[in-house]
mmCIF file with all atom_site columns, C-alpha atoms in Angstrom:
data_model
loop_
_atom_site.group_PDB
_atom_site.id
_atom_site.type_symbol
_atom_site.label_atom_id
_atom_site.label_alt_id
_atom_site.label_comp_id
_atom_site.label_asym_id
_atom_site.label_entity_id
_atom_site.label_seq_id
_atom_site.pdbx_PDB_ins_code
_atom_site.Cartn_x
_atom_site.Cartn_y
_atom_site.Cartn_z
_atom_site.occupancy
_atom_site.B_iso_or_equiv
_atom_site.pdbx_formal_charge
_atom_site.auth_seq_id
_atom_site.auth_comp_id
_atom_site.auth_asym_id
_atom_site.auth_atom_id
_atom_site.pdbx_PDB_model_num
ATOM 1   C CA . PRO T 1 1   ? 6.199   4.317   3.957   1.00 76.00 ? 1   PRO T CA 1
ATOM 2   C CA . VAL T 1 2   ? 5.789   4.615   0.057   1.00 78.00 ? 2   VAL T CA 1
ATOM 3   C CA . GLY T 1 3   ? 9.146   4.222   -1.628  1.00 80.00 ? 3   GLY T CA 1
ATOM 4   C CA . CYS T 1 4   ? 10.640  2.257   1.005   1.00 88.00 ? 4   CYS T CA 1
ATOM 5   C CA . GLY T 1 5   ? 11.633  -1.209  -0.283  1.00 90.00 ? 5   GLY T CA 1
ATOM 6   C CA . LYS T 1 6   ? 8.186   -3.190  0.570   1.00 90.00 ? 6   LYS T CA 1
ATOM 7   C CA . SER T 1 7   ? 7.965   -4.120  -3.009  1.00 89.00 ? 7   SER T CA 1
ATOM 8   C CA . THR T 1 8   ? 11.248  -5.349  -3.499  1.00 92.00 ? 8   THR T CA 1
ATOM 9   C CA . ALA T 1 9   ? 10.698  -7.312  -0.273  1.00 95.00 ? 9   ALA T CA 1
ATOM 10  C CA . SER T 1 10  ? 8.354   -8.977  -1.139  1.00 94.00 ? 10  SER T CA 1
ATOM 11  C CA . LYS T 1 11  ? 9.932   -10.013 -4.620  1.00 93.00 ? 11  LYS T CA 1
ATOM 12  C CA . LEU T 1 12  ? 12.656  -11.751 -2.410  1.00 94.00 ? 12  LEU T CA 1
ATOM 13  C CA . LEU T 1 13  ? 10.554  -13.446 -0.488  1.00 93.00 ? 13  LEU T CA 1
ATOM 14  C CA . SER T 1 14  ? 8.068   -14.297 -3.316  1.00 92.00 ? 14  SER T CA 1
ATOM 15  C CA . LYS T 1 15  ? 11.133  -16.294 -4.548  1.00 90.00 ? 15  LYS T CA 1
ATOM 16  C CA . ASP T 1 16  ? 11.847  -17.837 -1.358  1.00 84.00 ? 16  ASP T CA 1
ATOM 17  C CA . LYS T 1 17  ? 8.427   -19.750 -1.744  1.00 82.00 ? 17  LYS T CA 1
ATOM 18  C CA . TYR T 1 18  ? 5.892   -17.707 0.744   1.00 90.00 ? 18  TYR T CA 1
ATOM 19  C CA . GLN T 1 19  ? 2.633   -16.755 -1.008  1.00 93.00 ? 19  GLN T CA 1
ATOM 20  C CA . ILE T 1 20  ? 2.536   -12.657 -1.345  1.00 95.00 ? 20  ILE T CA 1
ATOM 21  C CA . ILE T 1 21  ? -0.980  -10.535 -0.304  1.00 97.00 ? 21  ILE T CA 1
ATOM 22  C CA . ASP T 1 22  ? -0.250  -7.542  -2.441  1.00 96.00 ? 22  ASP T CA 1
ATOM 23  C CA . ALA T 1 23  ? -2.470  -4.760  -1.693  1.00 95.00 ? 23  ALA T CA 1
ATOM 24  C CA . ASP T 1 24  ? -1.773  -2.760  -4.572  1.00 92.00 ? 24  ASP T CA 1
ATOM 25  C CA . LYS T 1 25  ? -2.170  -5.217  -6.750  1.00 95.00 ? 25  LYS T CA 1
ATOM 26  C CA . ILE T 1 26  ? -5.686  -5.790  -5.377  1.00 97.00 ? 26  ILE T CA 1
ATOM 27  C CA . VAL T 1 27  ? -6.512  -1.954  -5.812  1.00 96.00 ? 27  VAL T CA 1
ATOM 28  C CA . HIS T 1 28  ? -5.128  -2.058  -9.339  1.00 95.00 ? 28  HIS T CA 1
ATOM 29  C CA . GLU T 1 29  ? -7.532  -4.757  -10.038 1.00 97.00 ? 29  GLU T CA 1
ATOM 30  C CA . LEU T 1 30  ? -10.457 -2.942  -8.263  1.00 97.00 ? 30  LEU T CA 1
ATOM 31  C CA . TYR T 1 31  ? -9.320  0.098   -10.781 1.00 97.00 ? 31  TYR T CA 1
ATOM 32  C CA . ALA T 1 32  ? -9.616  -2.101  -13.699 1.00 96.00 ? 32  ALA T CA 1
ATOM 33  C CA . ASN T 1 33  ? -13.196 -3.992  -12.685 1.00 96.00 ? 33  ASN T CA 1
ATOM 34  C CA . THR T 1 34  ? -15.803 -2.454  -14.685 1.00 94.00 ? 34  THR T CA 1
ATOM 35  C CA . GLN T 1 35  ? -18.548 -3.700  -11.662 1.00 95.00 ? 35  GLN T CA 1
ATOM 36  C CA . PHE T 1 36  ? -15.785 -1.856  -8.972  1.00 96.00 ? 36  PHE T CA 1
ATOM 37  C CA . VAL T 1 37  ? -15.415 1.391   -10.873 1.00 95.00 ? 37  VAL T CA 1
ATOM 38  C CA . GLU T 1 38  ? -19.606 1.828   -11.272 1.00 94.00 ? 38  GLU T CA 1
ATOM 39  C CA . GLN T 1 39  ? -19.955 1.894   -7.349  1.00 94.00 ? 39  GLN T CA 1
ATOM 40  C CA . PHE T 1 40  ? -16.352 3.912   -7.010  1.00 94.00 ? 40  PHE T CA 1
ATOM 41  C CA . ARG T 1 41  ? -18.372 6.845   -9.692  1.00 93.00 ? 41  ARG T CA 1
ATOM 42  C CA . LYS T 1 42  ? -21.952 6.088   -7.863  1.00 92.00 ? 42  LYS T CA 1
ATOM 43  C CA . SER T 1 43  ? -20.624 5.976   -4.307  1.00 92.00 ? 43  SER T CA 1
ATOM 44  C CA . LEU T 1 44  ? -17.881 8.988   -3.873  1.00 91.00 ? 44  LEU T CA 1
ATOM 45  C CA . LYS T 1 45  ? -18.706 10.848  -7.362  1.00 90.00 ? 45  LYS T CA 1
ATOM 46  C CA . ILE T 1 46  ? -15.688 11.937  -8.911  1.00 90.00 ? 46  ILE T CA 1
ATOM 47  C CA . LYS T 1 47  ? -15.318 13.247  -11.943 1.00 88.00 ? 47  LYS T CA 1
ATOM 48  C CA . ASP T 1 48  ? -12.621 13.159  -14.389 1.00 89.00 ? 48  ASP T CA 1
ATOM 49  C CA . ILE T 1 49  ? -9.977  11.046  -13.109 1.00 94.00 ? 49  ILE T CA 1
ATOM 50  C CA . TYR T 1 50  ? -11.220 8.026   -15.823 1.00 94.00 ? 50  TYR T CA 1
ATOM 51  C CA . ASP T 1 51  ? -9.459  6.554   -18.641 1.00 91.00 ? 51  ASP T CA 1
ATOM 52  C CA . GLU T 1 52  ? -11.778 4.300   -20.544 1.00 87.00 ? 52  GLU T CA 1
ATOM 53  C CA . ASN T 1 53  ? -13.956 3.335   -17.238 1.00 88.00 ? 53  ASN T CA 1
ATOM 54  C CA . ILE T 1 54  ? -10.637 2.821   -15.588 1.00 94.00 ? 54  ILE T CA 1
ATOM 55  C CA . ILE T 1 55  ? -9.647  4.881   -12.166 1.00 96.00 ? 55  ILE T CA 1
ATOM 56  C CA . ASN T 1 56  ? -6.255  6.274   -13.757 1.00 94.00 ? 56  ASN T CA 1
ATOM 57  C CA . ARG T 1 57  ? -4.001  6.529   -10.357 1.00 90.00 ? 57  ARG T CA 1
ATOM 58  C CA . ASP T 1 58  ? -2.350  9.568   -11.657 1.00 87.00 ? 58  ASP T CA 1
ATOM 59  C CA . LEU T 1 59  ? -5.416  11.647  -12.414 1.00 92.00 ? 59  LEU T CA 1
ATOM 60  C CA . LEU T 1 60  ? -6.540  10.256  -8.734  1.00 93.00 ? 60  LEU T CA 1
ATOM 61  C CA . ARG T 1 61  ? -3.982  11.234  -6.789  1.00 86.00 ? 61  ARG T CA 1
ATOM 62  C CA . LYS T 1 62  ? -3.819  14.619  -8.255  1.00 87.00 ? 62  LYS T CA 1
ATOM 63  C CA . TYR T 1 63  ? -7.290  14.975  -7.418  1.00 92.00 ? 63  TYR T CA 1
ATOM 64  C CA . LEU T 1 64  ? -7.267  14.317  -3.980  1.00 89.00 ? 64  LEU T CA 1
ATOM 65  C CA . LEU T 1 65  ? -4.238  16.819  -3.715  1.00 85.00 ? 65  LEU T CA 1
ATOM 66  C CA . ILE T 1 66  ? -7.124  19.354  -4.471  1.00 89.00 ? 66  ILE T CA 1
ATOM 67  C CA . HIS T 1 67  ? -10.066 17.543  -2.386  1.00 90.00 ? 67  HIS T CA 1
ATOM 68  C CA . PRO T 1 68  ? -8.054  16.385  0.353   1.00 87.00 ? 68  PRO T CA 1
ATOM 69  C CA . GLN T 1 69  ? -11.648 16.424  2.142   1.00 89.00 ? 69  GLN T CA 1
ATOM 70  C CA . VAL T 1 70  ? -12.475 13.244  -0.125  1.00 92.00 ? 70  VAL T CA 1
ATOM 71  C CA . LYS T 1 71  ? -9.952  10.989  1.015   1.00 88.00 ? 71  LYS T CA 1
ATOM 72  C CA . ASN T 1 72  ? -11.218 9.737   4.300   1.00 89.00 ? 72  ASN T CA 1
ATOM 73  C CA . LYS T 1 73  ? -14.475 8.497   2.433   1.00 92.00 ? 73  LYS T CA 1
ATOM 74  C CA . LEU T 1 74  ? -12.389 7.345   -0.356  1.00 94.00 ? 74  LEU T CA 1
ATOM 75  C CA . GLU T 1 75  ? -9.926  4.677   1.251   1.00 92.00 ? 75  GLU T CA 1
ATOM 76  C CA . LYS T 1 76  ? -12.874 3.658   2.979   1.00 93.00 ? 76  LYS T CA 1
ATOM 77  C CA . PHE T 1 77  ? -14.478 2.185   0.416   1.00 95.00 ? 77  PHE T CA 1
ATOM 78  C CA . VAL T 1 78  ? -11.838 0.992   -0.977  1.00 96.00 ? 78  VAL T CA 1
ATOM 79  C CA . TRP T 1 79  ? -9.839  -0.646  1.786   1.00 96.00 ? 79  TRP T CA 1
ATOM 80  C CA . LYS T 1 80  ? -13.010 -3.113  2.307   1.00 96.00 ? 80  LYS T CA 1
ATOM 81  C CA . LYS T 1 81  ? -12.662 -4.097  -0.736  1.00 97.00 ? 81  LYS T CA 1
ATOM 82  C CA . VAL T 1 82  ? -9.596  -4.433  -0.691  1.00 97.00 ? 82  VAL T CA 1
ATOM 83  C CA . GLU T 1 83  ? -10.142 -6.273  3.312   1.00 97.00 ? 83  GLU T CA 1
ATOM 84  C CA . ASP T 1 84  ? -12.849 -8.542  1.549   1.00 97.00 ? 84  ASP T CA 1
ATOM 85  C CA . LYS T 1 85  ? -10.509 -9.701  -1.159  1.00 97.00 ? 85  LYS T CA 1
ATOM 86  C CA . ILE T 1 86  ? -7.549  -10.470 1.256   1.00 97.00 ? 86  ILE T CA 1
ATOM 87  C CA . LEU T 1 87  ? -9.981  -12.455 3.266   1.00 97.00 ? 87  LEU T CA 1
ATOM 88  C CA . SER T 1 88  ? -11.139 -13.979 0.109   1.00 97.00 ? 88  SER T CA 1
ATOM 89  C CA . ILE T 1 89  ? -7.766  -15.063 0.134   1.00 96.00 ? 89  ILE T CA 1
ATOM 90  C CA . LEU T 1 90  ? -6.618  -16.064 3.463   1.00 96.00 ? 90  LEU T CA 1
ATOM 91  C CA . ASN T 1 91  ? -9.886  -18.053 3.743   1.00 95.00 ? 91  ASN T CA 1
ATOM 92  C CA . LYS T 1 92  ? -8.419  -20.227 1.196   1.00 94.00 ? 92  LYS T CA 1
ATOM 93  C CA . CYS T 1 93  ? -4.784  -20.923 2.191   1.00 91.00 ? 93  CYS T CA 1
ATOM 94  C CA . GLN T 1 94  ? -4.021  -23.311 4.704   1.00 86.00 ? 94  GLN T CA 1
ATOM 95  C CA . LYS T 1 95  ? -3.535  -22.856 8.744   1.00 82.00 ? 95  LYS T CA 1
ATOM 96  C CA . ASP T 1 96  ? -0.270  -23.642 8.809   1.00 83.00 ? 96  ASP T CA 1
ATOM 97  C CA . ASP T 1 97  ? 0.982   -21.412 5.419   1.00 87.00 ? 97  ASP T CA 1
ATOM 98  C CA . VAL T 1 98  ? 3.200   -18.588 6.035   1.00 90.00 ? 98  VAL T CA 1
ATOM 99  C CA . ILE T 1 99  ? 1.603   -15.521 4.175   1.00 94.00 ? 99  ILE T CA 1
ATOM 100 C CA . ILE T 1 100 ? 2.903   -12.565 3.751   1.00 95.00 ? 100 ILE T CA 1
ATOM 101 C CA . LEU T 1 101 ? 0.702   -9.361  3.452   1.00 96.00 ? 101 LEU T CA 1
ATOM 102 C CA . ASP T 1 102 ? 2.174   -6.214  1.919   1.00 95.00 ? 102 ASP T CA 1
ATOM 103 C CA . VAL T 1 103 ? -0.001  -3.712  2.724   1.00 94.00 ? 103 VAL T CA 1
ATOM 104 C CA . PRO T 1 104 ? 1.654   -0.245  2.312   1.00 85.00 ? 104 PRO T CA 1
ATOM 105 C CA . LEU T 1 105 ? -0.996  1.655   4.597   1.00 87.00 ? 105 LEU T CA 1
ATOM 106 C CA . LEU T 1 106 ? -1.374  -1.570  7.020   1.00 92.00 ? 106 LEU T CA 1
ATOM 107 C CA . PHE T 1 107 ? -1.915  0.585   10.282  1.00 92.00 ? 107 PHE T CA 1
ATOM 108 C CA . GLU T 1 108 ? -4.330  3.246   8.465   1.00 89.00 ? 108 GLU T CA 1
ATOM 109 C CA . SER T 1 109 ? -6.410  0.958   7.276   1.00 92.00 ? 109 SER T CA 1
ATOM 110 C CA . LYS T 1 110 ? -6.641  -0.653  9.577   1.00 93.00 ? 110 LYS T CA 1
ATOM 111 C CA . LEU T 1 111 ? -5.978  -4.803  8.155   1.00 96.00 ? 111 LEU T CA 1
ATOM 112 C CA . ASN T 1 112 ? -3.138  -5.161  11.008  1.00 96.00 ? 112 ASN T CA 1
ATOM 113 C CA . TYR T 1 113 ? -5.427  -7.127  12.632  1.00 97.00 ? 113 TYR T CA 1
ATOM 114 C CA . LEU T 1 114 ? -5.356  -9.663  10.002  1.00 96.00 ? 114 LEU T CA 1
ATOM 115 C CA . CYS T 1 115 ? -1.528  -9.903  11.362  1.00 96.00 ? 115 CYS T CA 1
ATOM 116 C CA . ASP T 1 116 ? 0.370   -12.433 13.498  1.00 94.00 ? 116 ASP T CA 1
ATOM 117 C CA . LYS T 1 117 ? 3.701   -9.846  12.749  1.00 96.00 ? 117 LYS T CA 1
ATOM 118 C CA . ILE T 1 118 ? 4.544   -6.998  11.706  1.00 97.00 ? 118 ILE T CA 1
ATOM 119 C CA . VAL T 1 119 ? 7.619   -5.651  9.842   1.00 96.00 ? 119 VAL T CA 1
ATOM 120 C CA . LEU T 1 120 ? 7.838   -2.418  8.954   1.00 95.00 ? 120 LEU T CA 1
ATOM 121 C CA . ILE T 1 121 ? 10.461  -1.327  6.469   1.00 94.00 ? 121 ILE T CA 1
ATOM 122 C CA . TYR T 1 122 ? 11.228  2.548   6.185   1.00 92.00 ? 122 TYR T CA 1
ATOM 123 C CA . CYS T 1 123 ? 14.541  4.235   4.593   1.00 91.00 ? 123 CYS T CA 1
ATOM 124 C CA . SER T 1 124 ? 15.968  7.720   4.974   1.00 88.00 ? 124 SER T CA 1
ATOM 125 C CA . GLN T 1 125 ? 13.588  10.480  3.331   1.00 82.00 ? 125 GLN T CA 1
ATOM 126 C CA . ILE T 1 126 ? 16.414  11.277  0.565   1.00 85.00 ? 126 ILE T CA 1
ATOM 127 C CA . ASN T 1 127 ? 16.692  7.668   -0.112  1.00 87.00 ? 127 ASN T CA 1
ATOM 128 C CA . GLN T 1 128 ? 12.547  7.166   -0.185  1.00 82.00 ? 128 GLN T CA 1
ATOM 129 C CA . ILE T 1 129 ? 12.977  10.869  -2.686  1.00 79.00 ? 129 ILE T CA 1
ATOM 130 C CA . LYS T 1 130 ? 15.187  9.432   -5.192  1.00 82.00 ? 130 LYS T CA 1
ATOM 131 C CA . HIS T 1 131 ? 12.492  5.900   -4.830  1.00 79.00 ? 131 HIS T CA 1
ATOM 132 C CA . LEU T 1 132 ? 9.756   8.350   -5.572  1.00 76.00 ? 132 LEU T CA 1
ATOM 133 C CA . LYS T 1 133 ? 11.609  10.464  -8.417  1.00 76.00 ? 133 LYS T CA 1
ATOM 134 C CA . ASN T 1 134 ? 11.936  7.688   -10.033 1.00 77.00 ? 134 ASN T CA 1
ATOM 135 C CA . ARG T 1 135 ? 8.112   6.962   -10.427 1.00 73.00 ? 135 ARG T CA 1
ATOM 136 C CA . ASN T 1 136 ? 7.724   10.531  -11.540 1.00 69.00 ? 136 ASN T CA 1
ATOM 137 C CA . ILE T 1 137 ? 6.426   11.840  -8.362  1.00 68.00 ? 137 ILE T CA 1
ATOM 138 C CA . ASN T 1 138 ? 7.536   15.678  -7.776  1.00 63.00 ? 138 ASN T CA 1
ATOM 139 C CA . ASP T 1 139 ? 8.993   17.149  -4.400  1.00 60.00 ? 139 ASP T CA 1
ATOM 140 C CA . ASP T 1 140 ? 5.368   18.797  -4.088  1.00 59.00 ? 140 ASP T CA 1
ATOM 141 C CA . ASP T 1 141 ? 3.376   15.410  -3.848  1.00 58.00 ? 141 ASP T CA 1
ATOM 142 C CA . LEU T 1 142 ? 5.987   14.068  -1.437  1.00 61.00 ? 142 LEU T CA 1
ATOM 143 C CA . ILE T 1 143 ? 5.568   16.293  1.080   1.00 56.00 ? 143 ILE T CA 1
ATOM 144 C CA . LYS T 1 144 ? 1.694   16.022  0.968   1.00 54.00 ? 144 LYS T CA 1
ATOM 145 C CA . ILE T 1 145 ? 1.998   12.304  0.610   1.00 58.00 ? 145 ILE T CA 1
ATOM 146 C CA . ASN T 1 146 ? 4.077   12.064  3.833   1.00 60.00 ? 146 ASN T CA 1
ATOM 147 C CA . GLN T 1 147 ? 1.781   14.712  5.723   1.00 52.00 ? 147 GLN T CA 1
ATOM 148 C CA . ASN T 1 148 ? 0.411   12.416  8.301   1.00 50.00 ? 148 ASN T CA 1
ATOM 149 C CA . PHE T 1 149 ? 3.300   9.928   8.280   1.00 64.00 ? 149 PHE T CA 1
ATOM 150 C CA . ASP T 1 150 ? 4.629   8.752   11.824  1.00 79.00 ? 150 ASP T CA 1
ATOM 151 C CA . ILE T 1 151 ? 6.994   6.538   11.203  1.00 86.00 ? 151 ILE T CA 1
ATOM 152 C CA . ASP T 1 152 ? 7.691   6.551   15.295  1.00 88.00 ? 152 ASP T CA 1
ATOM 153 C CA . ASN T 1 153 ? 3.933   5.499   15.636  1.00 91.00 ? 153 ASN T CA 1
ATOM 154 C CA . LYS T 1 154 ? 4.021   2.599   13.141  1.00 92.00 ? 154 LYS T CA 1
ATOM 155 C CA . LYS T 1 155 ? 7.838   1.807   15.132  1.00 93.00 ? 155 LYS T CA 1
ATOM 156 C CA . LYS T 1 156 ? 6.227   1.401   18.162  1.00 95.00 ? 156 LYS T CA 1
ATOM 157 C CA . LYS T 1 157 ? 3.809   -1.067  16.581  1.00 95.00 ? 157 LYS T CA 1
ATOM 158 C CA . ALA T 1 158 ? 5.913   -3.415  14.686  1.00 96.00 ? 158 ALA T CA 1
ATOM 159 C CA . ASP T 1 159 ? 7.223   -6.598  15.743  1.00 97.00 ? 159 ASP T CA 1
ATOM 160 C CA . TYR T 1 160 ? 10.409  -6.051  13.617  1.00 97.00 ? 160 TYR T CA 1
ATOM 161 C CA . ILE T 1 161 ? 11.485  -2.788  12.417  1.00 97.00 ? 161 ILE T CA 1
ATOM 162 C CA . ILE T 1 162 ? 14.221  -2.952  8.849   1.00 97.00 ? 162 ILE T CA 1
ATOM 163 C CA . PHE T 1 163 ? 15.714  0.199   8.299   1.00 96.00 ? 163 PHE T CA 1
ATOM 164 C CA . ASN T 1 164 ? 16.062  -0.542  4.259   1.00 95.00 ? 164 ASN T CA 1
ATOM 165 C CA . ASN T 1 165 ? 19.068  2.431   3.653   1.00 95.00 ? 165 ASN T CA 1
ATOM 166 C CA . GLY T 1 166 ? 21.395  -0.422  2.392   1.00 93.00 ? 166 GLY T CA 1
ATOM 167 C CA . SER T 1 167 ? 21.810  -2.601  -0.756  1.00 93.00 ? 167 SER T CA 1
ATOM 168 C CA . ILE T 1 168 ? 19.117  -5.118  -2.069  1.00 93.00 ? 168 ILE T CA 1
ATOM 169 C CA . GLU T 1 169 ? 21.872  -7.718  -0.765  1.00 96.00 ? 169 GLU T CA 1
ATOM 170 C CA . ASP T 1 170 ? 21.552  -5.871  2.776   1.00 97.00 ? 170 ASP T CA 1
ATOM 171 C CA . LEU T 1 171 ? 17.640  -5.928  2.499   1.00 96.00 ? 171 LEU T CA 1
ATOM 172 C CA . LYS T 1 172 ? 17.520  -9.385  1.887   1.00 96.00 ? 172 LYS T CA 1
ATOM 173 C CA . ASN T 1 173 ? 20.080  -10.851 4.866   1.00 96.00 ? 173 ASN T CA 1
ATOM 174 C CA . GLN T 1 174 ? 17.856  -8.418  7.244   1.00 97.00 ? 174 GLN T CA 1
ATOM 175 C CA . LEU T 1 175 ? 14.524  -10.587 5.979   1.00 96.00 ? 175 LEU T CA 1
ATOM 176 C CA . ASN T 1 176 ? 16.201  -13.856 6.421   1.00 94.00 ? 176 ASN T CA 1
ATOM 177 C CA . ASN T 1 177 ? 16.921  -12.698 10.304  1.00 95.00 ? 177 ASN T CA 1
ATOM 178 C CA . ILE T 1 178 ? 13.263  -12.332 10.532  1.00 93.00 ? 178 ILE T CA 1
ATOM 179 C CA . ILE T 1 179 ? 12.245  -15.488 8.810   1.00 85.00 ? 179 ILE T CA 1
#
């Protein structure tokens, strides 16, 4: 789930020399890639979400809240490109390398097939709201973001579960217990 500590966990693990493949970073790169943006425009025909040929994520988020029917088509388009990039990176790795995939919507994007083990990191809704407010996401947007969020289902699919309601040190200890 968004705002629960995945990125913090990735930063901690990267300090331990694990290679991190960050899906959000890939999406940021795609949204700034002129070739991708042109394909995006032609395929999805969405207007008014661009800043000088770059997809503005805030405008896109607001657009999707108003036009939720576009969300599935958009996700399918973007996730395919993200999957291609992840596979390209994985193909360059050694067989014995430990690679961490930081994918916020792992199950929704159906990229979980790429994982040998899955770690779910989540926190209380109160802490999640606090984290998201630091990112300038309001309560109404948060409610809409989490409408389709099913933590119990994700817990069943995960090999390890981290409840991240404590300090960064607590998170680090939980990660160390897994790895």
